[in-house]
JSON list of C-alpha atoms in Angstrom, two decimals:
[
{"chain": "A", "resi": 1, "resn": "ASN", "atom": "CA", "xyz": [-3.97, 7.07, -15.91]},
{"chain": "A", "resi": 2, "resn": "GLY", "atom": "CA", "xyz": [-5.02, 3.83, -14.24]},
{"chain": "A", "resi": 3, "resn": "ASN", "atom": "CA", "xyz": [-2.51, 1.87, -16.31]},
{"chain": "A", "resi": 4, "resn": "THR", "atom": "CA", "xyz": [0.59, 3.78, -15.24]},
{"chain": "A", "resi": 5, "resn": "THR", "atom": "CA", "xyz": [3.40, 1.47, -14.14]},
{"chain": "A", "resi": 6, "resn": "ALA", "atom": "CA", "xyz": [6.07, 1.91, -11.49]},
{"chain": "A", "resi": 7, "resn": "PHE", "atom": "CA", "xyz": [8.53, 2.17, -14.38]},
{"chain": "A", "resi": 8, "resn": "ASP", "atom": "CA", "xyz": [6.53, 5.12, -15.77]},
{"chain": "A", "resi": 9, "resn": "VAL", "atom": "CA", "xyz": [6.65, 6.78, -12.36]},
{"chain": "A", "resi": 10, "resn": "ALA", "atom": "CA", "xyz": [10.42, 6.22, -12.16]},
{"chain": "A", "resi": 11, "resn": "MET", "atom": "CA", "xyz": [10.87, 7.78, -15.60]},
{"chain": "A", "resi": 12, "resn": "GLY", "atom": "CA", "xyz": [8.79, 10.79, -14.50]},
{"chain": "A", "resi": 13, "resn": "ILE", "atom": "CA", "xyz": [10.94, 11.21, -11.41]},
{"chain": "A", "resi": 14, "resn": "GLN", "atom": "CA", "xyz": [14.07, 11.01, -13.52]},
{"chain": "A", "resi": 15, "resn": "LYS", "atom": "CA", "xyz": [12.80, 13.72, -15.89]},
{"chain": "A", "resi": 16, "resn": "ALA", "atom": "CA", "xyz": [11.82, 15.94, -12.94]},
{"chain": "A", "resi": 17, "resn": "ILE", "atom": "CA", "xyz": [15.28, 15.54, -11.42]},
{"chain": "A", "resi": 18, "resn": "GLU", "atom": "CA", "xyz": [16.92, 16.34, -14.76]},
{"chain": "A", "resi": 19, "resn": "ARG", "atom": "CA", "xyz": [14.90, 19.58, -14.76]},
{"chain": "A", "resi": 20, "resn": "LYS", "atom": "CA", "xyz": [16.22, 20.41, -11.26]},
{"chain": "A", "resi": 21, "resn": "ALA", "atom": "CA", "xyz": [13.06, 19.56, -9.28]},
{"chain": "A", "resi": 22, "resn": "ASN", "atom": "CA", "xyz": [13.77, 19.30, -5.57]},
{"chain": "A", "resi": 23, "resn": "VAL", "atom": "CA", "xyz": [10.22, 18.78, -4.23]},
{"chain": "A", "resi": 24, "resn": "ILE", "atom": "CA", "xyz": [8.40, 15.93, -5.97]},
{"chain": "A", "resi": 25, "resn": "ASN", "atom": "CA", "xyz": [4.67, 15.34, -5.63]},
{"chain": "A", "resi": 26, "resn": "LEU", "atom": "CA", "xyz": [3.59, 11.74, -6.24]},
{"chain": "A", "resi": 27, "resn": "SER", "atom": "CA", "xyz": [-0.19, 12.07, -6.18]},
{"chain": "A", "resi": 28, "resn": "LEU", "atom": "CA", "xyz": [-0.70, 8.38, -6.85]},
{"chain": "A", "resi": 29, "resn": "SER", "atom": "CA", "xyz": [-0.68, 5.13, -4.94]},
{"chain": "A", "resi": 30, "resn": "GLY", "atom": "CA", "xyz": [-0.64, 1.40, -5.47]},
{"chain": "A", "resi": 31, "resn": "ASP", "atom": "CA", "xyz": [-0.43, -1.77, -3.43]},
{"chain": "A", "resi": 32, "resn": "THR", "atom": "CA", "xyz": [2.77, -3.13, -5.00]},
{"chain": "A", "resi": 33, "resn": "ASP", "atom": "CA", "xyz": [6.29, -2.35, -3.81]},
{"chain": "A", "resi": 34, "resn": "ALA", "atom": "CA", "xyz": [8.69, -1.77, -6.71]},
{"chain": "A", "resi": 35, "resn": "PRO", "atom": "CA", "xyz": [12.27, -2.17, -5.42]},
{"chain": "A", "resi": 36, "resn": "TYR", "atom": "CA", "xyz": [13.86, -0.19, -8.26]},
{"chain": "A", "resi": 37, "resn": "LEU", "atom": "CA", "xyz": [11.49, 2.73, -7.63]},
{"chain": "A", "resi": 38, "resn": "ARG", "atom": "CA", "xyz": [12.31, 2.63, -3.93]},
{"chain": "A", "resi": 39, "resn": "GLN", "atom": "CA", "xyz": [16.05, 2.57, -4.68]},
{"chain": "A", "resi": 40, "resn": "MET", "atom": "CA", "xyz": [15.69, 5.55, -6.99]},
{"chain": "A", "resi": 41, "resn": "ILE", "atom": "CA", "xyz": [13.70, 7.54, -4.44]},
{"chain": "A", "resi": 42, "resn": "SER", "atom": "CA", "xyz": [16.17, 6.60, -1.70]},
{"chain": "A", "resi": 43, "resn": "ALA", "atom": "CA", "xyz": [19.16, 7.75, -3.77]},
{"chain": "A", "resi": 44, "resn": "TYR", "atom": "CA", "xyz": [17.57, 11.10, -4.60]},
{"chain": "A", "resi": 45, "resn": "ARG", "atom": "CA", "xyz": [16.37, 11.61, -1.02]},
{"chain": "A", "resi": 46, "resn": "GLN", "atom": "CA", "xyz": [20.00, 11.23, 0.12]},
{"chain": "A", "resi": 47, "resn": "GLN", "atom": "CA", "xyz": [20.78, 14.09, -2.27]},
{"chain": "A", "resi": 48, "resn": "GLY", "atom": "CA", "xyz": [18.18, 16.28, -0.51]},
{"chain": "A", "resi": 49, "resn": "VAL", "atom": "CA", "xyz": [15.13, 15.85, -2.74]},
{"chain": "A", "resi": 50, "resn": "LEU", "atom": "CA", "xyz": [11.82, 15.88, -0.83]},
{"chain": "A", "resi": 51, "resn": "PHE", "atom": "CA", "xyz": [9.22, 13.30, -1.90]},
{"chain": "A", "resi": 52, "resn": "LEU", "atom": "CA", "xyz": [5.56, 13.48, -0.89]},
{"chain": "A", "resi": 53, "resn": "ALA", "atom": "CA", "xyz": [3.05, 10.80, -1.92]},
{"chain": "A", "resi": 54, "resn": "ALA", "atom": "CA", "xyz": [-0.68, 10.19, -1.62]},
{"chain": "A", "resi": 55, "resn": "ALA", "atom": "CA", "xyz": [-1.69, 7.59, 0.96]},
{"chain": "A", "resi": 56, "resn": "GLY", "atom": "CA", "xyz": [-4.62, 6.33, -1.15]},
{"chain": "A", "resi": 57, "resn": "ASN", "atom": "CA", "xyz": [-8.40, 6.51, -1.17]},
{"chain": "A", "resi": 58, "resn": "GLU", "atom": "CA", "xyz": [-9.62, 3.08, -0.10]},
{"chain": "A", "resi": 59, "resn": "PRO", "atom": "CA", "xyz": [-10.10, 3.84, 3.67]},
{"chain": "A", "resi": 60, "resn": "VAL", "atom": "CA", "xyz": [-7.74, 1.03, 4.71]},
{"chain": "A", "resi": 61, "resn": "VAL", "atom": "CA", "xyz": [-4.64, 0.88, 6.90]},
{"chain": "A", "resi": 62, "resn": "ASP", "atom": "CA", "xyz": [-2.53, -1.26, 4.56]},
{"chain": "A", "resi": 63, "resn": "PRO", "atom": "CA", "xyz": [0.66, 0.35, 3.24]},
{"chain": "A", "resi": 64, "resn": "ARG", "atom": "CA", "xyz": [0.39, 1.98, -0.16]},
{"chain": "A", "resi": 65, "resn": "PHE", "atom": "CA", "xyz": [3.35, 2.72, -2.38]},
{"chain": "A", "resi": 66, "resn": "PRO", "atom": "CA", "xyz": [5.33, 4.85, -2.88]},
{"chain": "A", "resi": 67, "resn": "ALA", "atom": "CA", "xyz": [3.88, 6.59, 0.22]},
{"chain": "A", "resi": 68, "resn": "ALA", "atom": "CA", "xyz": [4.95, 3.73, 2.53]},
{"chain": "A", "resi": 69, "resn": "TYR", "atom": "CA", "xyz": [8.64, 4.06, 1.65]},
{"chain": "A", "resi": 70, "resn": "PRO", "atom": "CA", "xyz": [10.51, 5.56, 4.62]},
{"chain": "A", "resi": 71, "resn": "GLU", "atom": "CA", "xyz": [12.14, 8.10, 2.30]},
{"chain": "A", "resi": 72, "resn": "VAL", "atom": "CA", "xyz": [8.72, 9.47, 1.30]},
{"chain": "A", "resi": 73, "resn": "ILE", "atom": "CA", "xyz": [6.34, 11.63, 3.32]},
{"chain": "A", "resi": 74, "resn": "ALA", "atom": "CA", "xyz": [2.95, 9.90, 3.15]},
{"chain": "A", "resi": 75, "resn": "VAL", "atom": "CA", "xyz": [0.01, 12.32, 2.99]},
{"chain": "A", "resi": 76, "resn": "SER", "atom": "CA", "xyz": [-3.60, 11.53, 3.80]},
{"chain": "A", "resi": 77, "resn": "ALA", "atom": "CA", "xyz": [-6.72, 13.66, 3.60]},
{"chain": "A", "resi": 78, "resn": "GLY", "atom": "CA", "xyz": [-8.56, 15.26, 6.46]},
{"chain": "A", "resi": 79, "resn": "ASN", "atom": "CA", "xyz": [-11.96, 16.84, 6.85]},
{"chain": "A", "resi": 80, "resn": "ALA", "atom": "CA", "xyz": [-12.99, 20.16, 8.39]},
{"chain": "A", "resi": 81, "resn": "GLN", "atom": "CA", "xyz": [-13.12, 18.55, 11.87]},
{"chain": "A", "resi": 82, "resn": "GLY", "atom": "CA", "xyz": [-9.47, 17.51, 11.69]},
{"chain": "A", "resi": 83, "resn": "GLN", "atom": "CA", "xyz": [-10.27, 13.82, 11.27]},
{"chain": "A", "resi": 84, "resn": "PHE", "atom": "CA", "xyz": [-9.37, 11.51, 8.40]},
{"chain": "A", "resi": 85, "resn": "ALA", "atom": "CA", "xyz": [-11.75, 11.94, 5.49]},
{"chain": "A", "resi": 86, "resn": "PRO", "atom": "CA", "xyz": [-14.06, 8.90, 5.13]},
{"chain": "A", "resi": 87, "resn": "TYR", "atom": "CA", "xyz": [-12.36, 7.81, 1.90]},
{"chain": "A", "resi": 88, "resn": "ALA", "atom": "CA", "xyz": [-8.76, 8.32, 3.08]},
{"chain": "A", "resi": 89, "resn": "ASN", "atom": "CA", "xyz": [-6.23, 5.65, 3.97]},
{"chain": "A", "resi": 90, "resn": "HIS", "atom": "CA", "xyz": [-4.99, 6.08, 7.53]},
{"chain": "A", "resi": 91, "resn": "GLY", "atom": "CA", "xyz": [-2.43, 3.38, 8.35]},
{"chain": "A", "resi": 92, "resn": "ALA", "atom": "CA", "xyz": [0.68, 3.70, 10.47]},
{"chain": "A", "resi": 93, "resn": "PHE", "atom": "CA", "xyz": [2.65, 4.65, 7.34]},
{"chain": "A", "resi": 94, "resn": "VAL", "atom": "CA", "xyz": [0.81, 7.99, 7.08]},
{"chain": "A", "resi": 95, "resn": "ASP", "atom": "CA", "xyz": [2.87, 11.01, 8.14]},
{"chain": "A", "resi": 96, "resn": "LEU", "atom": "CA", "xyz": [0.74, 14.08, 7.38]},
{"chain": "A", "resi": 97, "resn": "MET", "atom": "CA", "xyz": [-2.92, 15.00, 7.06]},
{"chain": "A", "resi": 98, "resn": "LEU", "atom": "CA", "xyz": [-4.06, 18.02, 5.04]},
{"chain": "A", "resi": 99, "resn": "PRO", "atom": "CA", "xyz": [-7.38, 19.06, 3.52]},
{"chain": "A", "resi": 100, "resn": "GLY", "atom": "CA", "xyz": [-8.59, 16.55, 0.96]},
{"chain": "A", "resi": 101, "resn": "SER", "atom": "CA", "xyz": [-10.95, 18.87, -0.91]},
{"chain": "A", "resi": 102, "resn": "GLY", "atom": "CA", "xyz": [-10.44, 21.87, -3.10]},
{"chain": "A", "resi": 103, "resn": "ILE", "atom": "CA", "xyz": [-11.66, 23.82, -6.10]},
{"chain": "A", "resi": 104, "resn": "VAL", "atom": "CA", "xyz": [-9.58, 23.75, -9.28]},
{"chain": "A", "resi": 105, "resn": "ALA", "atom": "CA", "xyz": [-10.00, 25.96, -12.32]},
{"chain": "A", "resi": 106, "resn": "TYR", "atom": "CA", "xyz": [-9.63, 23.96, -15.54]},
{"chain": "A", "resi": 107, "resn": "GLN", "atom": "CA", "xyz": [-10.43, 25.09, -19.07]},
{"chain": "A", "resi": 108, "resn": "GLY", "atom": "CA", "xyz": [-12.61, 27.93, -17.87]},
{"chain": "A", "resi": 109, "resn": "ASP", "atom": "CA", "xyz": [-14.65, 25.82, -15.43]},
{"chain": "A", "resi": 110, "resn": "LEU", "atom": "CA", "xyz": [-14.39, 25.22, -11.70]},
{"chain": "A", "resi": 111, "resn": "TRP", "atom": "CA", "xyz": [-14.14, 21.63, -10.49]},
{"chain": "A", "resi": 112, "resn": "ARG", "atom": "CA", "xyz": [-14.36, 20.22, -6.97]},
{"chain": "A", "resi": 113, "resn": "VAL", "atom": "CA", "xyz": [-11.56, 17.73, -6.30]},
{"chain": "A", "resi": 114, "resn": "ASN", "atom": "CA", "xyz": [-11.33, 15.28, -3.41]},
{"chain": "A", "resi": 115, "resn": "GLY", "atom": "CA", "xyz": [-8.75, 12.76, -2.34]},
{"chain": "A", "resi": 116, "resn": "THR", "atom": "CA", "xyz": [-5.37, 12.14, -0.84]},
{"chain": "A", "resi": 117, "resn": "SER", "atom": "CA", "xyz": [-3.87, 13.43, -4.10]},
{"chain": "A", "resi": 118, "resn": "THR", "atom": "CA", "xyz": [-5.42, 16.80, -3.33]},
{"chain": "A", "resi": 119, "resn": "ALA", "atom": "CA", "xyz": [-3.97, 16.69, 0.19]},
{"chain": "A", "resi": 120, "resn": "THR", "atom": "CA", "xyz": [-0.57, 15.79, -1.28]},
{"chain": "A", "resi": 121, "resn": "ALA", "atom": "CA", "xyz": [-0.77, 18.78, -3.63]},
{"chain": "A", "resi": 122, "resn": "TYR", "atom": "CA", "xyz": [-1.42, 21.04, -0.63]},
{"chain": "A", "resi": 123, "resn": "ALA", "atom": "CA", "xyz": [1.56, 19.51, 1.23]},
{"chain": "A", "resi": 124, "resn": "SER", "atom": "CA", "xyz": [3.81, 19.90, -1.81]},
{"chain": "A", "resi": 125, "resn": "GLY", "atom": "CA", "xyz": [2.69, 23.51, -2.23]},
{"chain": "A", "resi": 126, "resn": "ALA", "atom": "CA", "xyz": [3.43, 24.20, 1.45]},
{"chain": "A", "resi": 127, "resn": "ALA", "atom": "CA", "xyz": [6.90, 22.68, 1.04]},
{"chain": "A", "resi": 128, "resn": "GLY", "atom": "CA", "xyz": [7.56, 24.82, -2.03]},
{"chain": "A", "resi": 129, "resn": "ALA", "atom": "CA", "xyz": [6.37, 27.95, -0.24]},
{"chain": "A", "resi": 130, "resn": "LEU", "atom": "CA", "xyz": [8.40, 27.25, 2.91]},
{"chain": "A", "resi": 131, "resn": "TRP", "atom": "CA", "xyz": [11.68, 26.35, 1.25]},
{"chain": "A", "resi": 132, "resn": "ASN", "atom": "CA", "xyz": [14.43, 28.92, 1.07]},
{"chain": "A", "resi": 133, "resn": "PRO", "atom": "CA", "xyz": [18.19, 28.54, 0.67]},
{"chain": "A", "resi": 134, "resn": "SER", "atom": "CA", "xyz": [18.84, 29.07, 4.39]},
{"chain": "A", "resi": 135, "resn": "ILE", "atom": "CA", "xyz": [17.07, 25.76, 5.09]},
{"chain": "A", "resi": 136, "resn": "GLY", "atom": "CA", "xyz": [19.47, 23.89, 2.85]},
{"chain": "A", "resi": 137, "resn": "ALA", "atom": "CA", "xyz": [18.12, 20.88, 0.99]},
{"chain": "A", "resi": 138, "resn": "PRO", "atom": "CA", "xyz": [14.32, 20.68, 0.61]},
{"chain": "A", "resi": 139, "resn": "ALA", "atom": "CA", "xyz": [14.39, 17.36, 2.50]},
{"chain": "A", "resi": 140, "resn": "ASN", "atom": "CA", "xyz": [15.24, 19.48, 5.59]},
{"chain": "A", "resi": 141, "resn": "LEU", "atom": "CA", "xyz": [11.63, 20.71, 5.50]},
{"chain": "A", "resi": 142, "resn": "GLU", "atom": "CA", "xyz": [10.32, 17.37, 6.76]},
{"chain": "A", "resi": 143, "resn": "PRO", "atom": "CA", "xyz": [10.39, 18.32, 10.49]},
{"chain": "A", "resi": 144, "resn": "ILE", "atom": "CA", "xyz": [8.60, 21.59, 9.73]},
{"chain": "A", "resi": 145, "resn": "LEU", "atom": "CA", "xyz": [5.88, 19.81, 7.75]},
{"chain": "A", "resi": 146, "resn": "ARG", "atom": "CA", "xyz": [5.50, 17.20, 10.51]},
{"chain": "A", "resi": 147, "resn": "LYS", "atom": "CA", "xyz": [5.22, 19.93, 13.15]},
{"chain": "A", "resi": 148, "resn": "HIS", "atom": "CA", "xyz": [2.36, 21.67, 11.37]},
{"chain": "A", "resi": 149, "resn": "PHE", "atom": "CA", "xyz": [0.55, 18.83, 9.58]},
{"chain": "A", "resi": 150, "resn": "GLY", "atom": "CA", "xyz": [1.76, 15.66, 11.31]},
{"chain": "A", "resi": 151, "resn": "ILE", "atom": "CA", "xyz": [-0.36, 12.84, 12.64]},
{"chain": "A", "resi": 152, "resn": "GLY", "atom": "CA", "xyz": [-0.31, 12.07, 16.36]},
{"chain": "A", "resi": 153, "resn": "PRO", "atom": "CA", "xyz": [1.24, 13.77, 19.38]}
]
């Protein structure tokens, strides 16, 4: 919810790691750097965990966290023309761009969802689908994701 703290996020990451997660989707963003969250993410990234985070939906270029941490792949949303969606953050910290819209089935109804969180879910799903033991740690997927969904040349 809108009142989630960086500590809550850290506790969620810890529980995911305890349950053997190796690709972690952080479909959330904020404007405050939390050093302990960054340290936690950095430590788990060194162990091969892949982190993907939403770049944010304010159409600004300012860094958003945790997406702006170098150990995290920052995901923004694109439109059908391959450009940033009008609501999507697009700063230099952004690494990937994937579709920002989708249809989700929930409690028997279909809902249209939009945002960089949606794009991050697509990126996380791609990482999960691409990973296999021959690749080694899931973090080794980063170059593959950048090749197919990366921003820039």
